[in-house]
Tab-separated table of C-alpha atoms in Angstrom:
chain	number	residue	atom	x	y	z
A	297	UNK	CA	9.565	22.357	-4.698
A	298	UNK	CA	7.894	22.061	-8.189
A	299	UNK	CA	6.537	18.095	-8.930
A	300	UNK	CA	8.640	16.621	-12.131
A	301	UNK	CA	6.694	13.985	-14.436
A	302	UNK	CA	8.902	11.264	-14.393
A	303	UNK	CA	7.032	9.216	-16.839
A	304	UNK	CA	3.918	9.709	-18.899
A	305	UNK	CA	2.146	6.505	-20.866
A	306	UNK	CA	-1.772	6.775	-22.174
A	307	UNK	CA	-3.714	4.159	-22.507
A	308	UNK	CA	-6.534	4.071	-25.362
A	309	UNK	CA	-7.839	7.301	-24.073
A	310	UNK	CA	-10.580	7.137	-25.699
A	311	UNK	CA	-11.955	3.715	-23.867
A	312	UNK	CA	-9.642	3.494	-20.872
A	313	UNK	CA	-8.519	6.877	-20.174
A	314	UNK	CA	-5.043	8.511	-19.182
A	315	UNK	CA	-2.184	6.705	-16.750
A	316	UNK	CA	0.480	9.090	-15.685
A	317	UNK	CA	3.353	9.289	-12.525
A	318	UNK	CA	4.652	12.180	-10.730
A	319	UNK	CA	7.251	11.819	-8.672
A	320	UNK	CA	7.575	14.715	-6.115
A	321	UNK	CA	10.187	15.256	-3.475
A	322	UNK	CA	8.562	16.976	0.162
A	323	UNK	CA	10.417	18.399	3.149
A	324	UNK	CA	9.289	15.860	5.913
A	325	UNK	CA	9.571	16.592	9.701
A	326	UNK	CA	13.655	16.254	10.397
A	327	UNK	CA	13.823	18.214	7.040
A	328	UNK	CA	14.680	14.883	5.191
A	329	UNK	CA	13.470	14.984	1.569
A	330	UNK	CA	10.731	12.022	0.371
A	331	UNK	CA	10.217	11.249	-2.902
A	332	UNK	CA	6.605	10.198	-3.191
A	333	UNK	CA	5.528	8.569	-6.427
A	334	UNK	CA	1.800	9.197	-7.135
A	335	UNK	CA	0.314	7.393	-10.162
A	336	UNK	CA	-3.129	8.725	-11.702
A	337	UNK	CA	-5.144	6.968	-13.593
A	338	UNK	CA	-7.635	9.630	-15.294
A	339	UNK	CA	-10.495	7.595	-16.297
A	340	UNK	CA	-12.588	9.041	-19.442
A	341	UNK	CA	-15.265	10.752	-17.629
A	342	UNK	CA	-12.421	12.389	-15.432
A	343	UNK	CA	-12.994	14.753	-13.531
A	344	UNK	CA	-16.576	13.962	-13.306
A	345	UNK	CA	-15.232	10.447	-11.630
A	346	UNK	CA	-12.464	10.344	-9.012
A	347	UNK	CA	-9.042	9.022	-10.625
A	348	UNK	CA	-7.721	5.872	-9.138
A	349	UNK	CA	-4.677	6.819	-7.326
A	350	UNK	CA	-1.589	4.978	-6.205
A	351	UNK	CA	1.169	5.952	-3.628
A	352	UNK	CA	5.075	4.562	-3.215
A	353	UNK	CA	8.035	5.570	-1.511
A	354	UNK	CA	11.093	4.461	-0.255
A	355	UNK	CA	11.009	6.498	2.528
A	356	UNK	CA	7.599	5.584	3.925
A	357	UNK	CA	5.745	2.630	5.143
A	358	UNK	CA	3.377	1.175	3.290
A	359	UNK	CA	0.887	1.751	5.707
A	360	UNK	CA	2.071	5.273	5.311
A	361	UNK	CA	1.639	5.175	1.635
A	362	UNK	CA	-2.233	3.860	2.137
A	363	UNK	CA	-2.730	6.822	4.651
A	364	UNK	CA	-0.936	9.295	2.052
A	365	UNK	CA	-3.861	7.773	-0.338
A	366	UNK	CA	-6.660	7.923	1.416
A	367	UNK	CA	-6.280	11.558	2.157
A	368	UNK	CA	-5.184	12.033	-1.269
A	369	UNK	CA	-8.507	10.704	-2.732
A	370	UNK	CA	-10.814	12.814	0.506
A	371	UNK	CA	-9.241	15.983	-1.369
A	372	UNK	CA	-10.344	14.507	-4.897
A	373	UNK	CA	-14.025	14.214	-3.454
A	374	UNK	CA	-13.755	17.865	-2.847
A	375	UNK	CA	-12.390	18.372	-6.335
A	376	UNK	CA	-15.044	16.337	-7.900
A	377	UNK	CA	-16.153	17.585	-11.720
A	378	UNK	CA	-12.979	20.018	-11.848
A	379	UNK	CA	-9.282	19.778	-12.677
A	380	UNK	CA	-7.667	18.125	-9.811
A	381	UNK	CA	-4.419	16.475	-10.025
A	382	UNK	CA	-2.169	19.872	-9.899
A	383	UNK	CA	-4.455	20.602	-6.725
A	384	UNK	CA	-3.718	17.350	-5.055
A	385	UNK	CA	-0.045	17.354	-5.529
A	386	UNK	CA	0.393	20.787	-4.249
A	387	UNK	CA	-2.149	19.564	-1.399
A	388	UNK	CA	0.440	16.799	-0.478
A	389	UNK	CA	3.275	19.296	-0.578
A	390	UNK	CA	1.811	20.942	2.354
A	391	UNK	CA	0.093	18.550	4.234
A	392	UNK	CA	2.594	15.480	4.039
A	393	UNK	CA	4.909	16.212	7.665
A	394	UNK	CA	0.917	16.144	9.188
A	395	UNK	CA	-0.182	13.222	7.535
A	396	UNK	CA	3.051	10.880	8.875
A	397	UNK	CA	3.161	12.605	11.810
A	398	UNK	CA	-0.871	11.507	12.249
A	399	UNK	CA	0.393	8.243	10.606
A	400	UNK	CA	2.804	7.755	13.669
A	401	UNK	CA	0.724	8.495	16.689
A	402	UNK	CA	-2.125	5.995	15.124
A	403	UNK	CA	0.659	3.559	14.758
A	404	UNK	CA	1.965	3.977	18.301
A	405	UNK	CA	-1.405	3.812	19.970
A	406	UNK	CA	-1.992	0.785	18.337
A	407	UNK	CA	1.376	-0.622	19.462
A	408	UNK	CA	0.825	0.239	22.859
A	409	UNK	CA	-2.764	-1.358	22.862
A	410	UNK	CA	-1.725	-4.276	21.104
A	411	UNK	CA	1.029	-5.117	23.871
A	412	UNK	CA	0.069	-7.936	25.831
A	413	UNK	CA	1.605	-10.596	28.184
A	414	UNK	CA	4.755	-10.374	25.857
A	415	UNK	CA	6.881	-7.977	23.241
A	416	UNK	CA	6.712	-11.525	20.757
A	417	UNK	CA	2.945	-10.381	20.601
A	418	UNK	CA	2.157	-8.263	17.311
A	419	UNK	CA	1.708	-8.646	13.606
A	420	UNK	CA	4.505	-11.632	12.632
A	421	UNK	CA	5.391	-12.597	8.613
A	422	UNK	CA	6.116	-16.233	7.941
A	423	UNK	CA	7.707	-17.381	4.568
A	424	UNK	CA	7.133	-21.057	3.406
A	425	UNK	CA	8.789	-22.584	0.810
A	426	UNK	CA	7.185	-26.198	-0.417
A	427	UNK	CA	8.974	-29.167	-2.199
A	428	UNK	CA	6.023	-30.377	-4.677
A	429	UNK	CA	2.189	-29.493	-5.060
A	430	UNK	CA	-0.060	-32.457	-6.888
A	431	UNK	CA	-3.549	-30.992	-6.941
A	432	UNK	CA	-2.607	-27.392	-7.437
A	433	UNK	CA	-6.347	-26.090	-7.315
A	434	UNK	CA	-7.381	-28.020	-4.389
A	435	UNK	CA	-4.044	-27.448	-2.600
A	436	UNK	CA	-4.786	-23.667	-3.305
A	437	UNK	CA	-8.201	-23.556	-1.779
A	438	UNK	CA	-7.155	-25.524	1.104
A	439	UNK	CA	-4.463	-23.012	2.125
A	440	UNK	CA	-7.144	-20.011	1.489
A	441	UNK	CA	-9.056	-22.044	3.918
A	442	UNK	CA	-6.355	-22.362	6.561
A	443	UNK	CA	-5.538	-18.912	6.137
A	444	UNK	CA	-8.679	-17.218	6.281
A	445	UNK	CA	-9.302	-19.418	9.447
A	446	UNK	CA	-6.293	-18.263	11.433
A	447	UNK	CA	-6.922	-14.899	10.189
A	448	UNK	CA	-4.190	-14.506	8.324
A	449	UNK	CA	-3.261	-12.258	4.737
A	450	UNK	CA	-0.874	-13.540	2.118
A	451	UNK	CA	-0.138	-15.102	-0.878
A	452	UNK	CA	0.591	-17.703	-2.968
A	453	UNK	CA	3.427	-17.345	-5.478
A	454	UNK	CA	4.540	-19.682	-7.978
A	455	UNK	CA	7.865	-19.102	-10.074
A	456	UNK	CA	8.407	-21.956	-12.162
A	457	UNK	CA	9.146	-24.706	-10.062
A	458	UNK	CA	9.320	-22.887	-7.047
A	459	UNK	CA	6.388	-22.346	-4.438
A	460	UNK	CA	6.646	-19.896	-1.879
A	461	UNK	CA	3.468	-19.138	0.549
A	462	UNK	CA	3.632	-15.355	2.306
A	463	UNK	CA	1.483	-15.390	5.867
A	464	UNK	CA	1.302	-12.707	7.486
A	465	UNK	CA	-0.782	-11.976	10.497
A	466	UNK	CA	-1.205	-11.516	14.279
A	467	UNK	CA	1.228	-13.914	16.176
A	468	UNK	CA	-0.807	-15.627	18.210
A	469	UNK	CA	-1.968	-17.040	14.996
A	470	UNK	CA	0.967	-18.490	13.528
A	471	UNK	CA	2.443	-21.293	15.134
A	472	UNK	CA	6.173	-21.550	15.260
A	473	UNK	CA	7.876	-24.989	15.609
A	474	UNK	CA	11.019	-24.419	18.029
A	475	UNK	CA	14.401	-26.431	16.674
């Protein structure tokens, strides 16, 4: 199946380089079609540098999508000081079934190691939503602290008056109060 350009935007090209998307649809195992979205930024010593390289679909995991760009950017390294973008999306054409399929078995093993003394265990998500924040900077770094202590990821997000906090993280880390 031939790649299509869905969208095509420069950017300075003489100081920043090129930023371009291909979207390209692959047979997958059960002979499902995924549209991958690859975005390449070409930066102005391309090819002689790698291009920065970014990886969506609906159809995969993100997790999936980070594995789909890591392997992505191992072919550029073989690439390296040639032409390489036609290369890499005819490389993922071929090699994307392996790469989930690789994807999958990593992802069970870990599953299966990561079962403990119950199926709660795991990696848990926990959305907050707070009324009012006074000291907004040293509110900020006292969550960062909290967070980074229970080894947690997440993020802060402010829209307008609204303040949401995003944890997620393994669940013996994140407390929850039963009501």
């Amino acid at each position: 199946m031939k790649p299509l350009v869905s969208a095509w935007s420069t950017i300075n090209q003489e100081t920043h380089g090129i930023t371009f998307r291909i979207q390209v649809s692959v047979k997958e195992l059960l002979d499902t079609d995924v549209l991958l979205k690859l975005l390449f930024h070409l930066p102005v010593n391309y090819p002689s540098i790698l291009p920065d390289i970014s990886v969506s679909s609906d159809q995969l995991t993100r997790a999936q999508c980070m594995d789909v760009k890591d392997k992505l950017l191992e072919q550029a390294k073989k690439h390296l000081s040639e032409p390489m973008v036609h290369e890499l999306v005819l490389w993922i054409q071929q090699h994307l079934k392996y790469i989930i399929r690789q994807s999958a078995a990593v992802y069970s093993e870990k599953k299966t190691l990561s079962r403990g003394a119950s199926t709660e265990d795991g990696i848990w998500m926990l959305f907050l939503h707070l009324d009012h924040m006074r000291a907004k900077a040293k509110y900020v770094k006292t969550v960062e602290k909290w967070a980074s202590d229970l080894r947690l990821t997440g993020r802060l997000m402010f829209m307008g008056k609204i303040i949401l906090i995003l944890l997620q993280g393994d669940r013996s880390n994140i407390k929850v109060q039963e009501q």
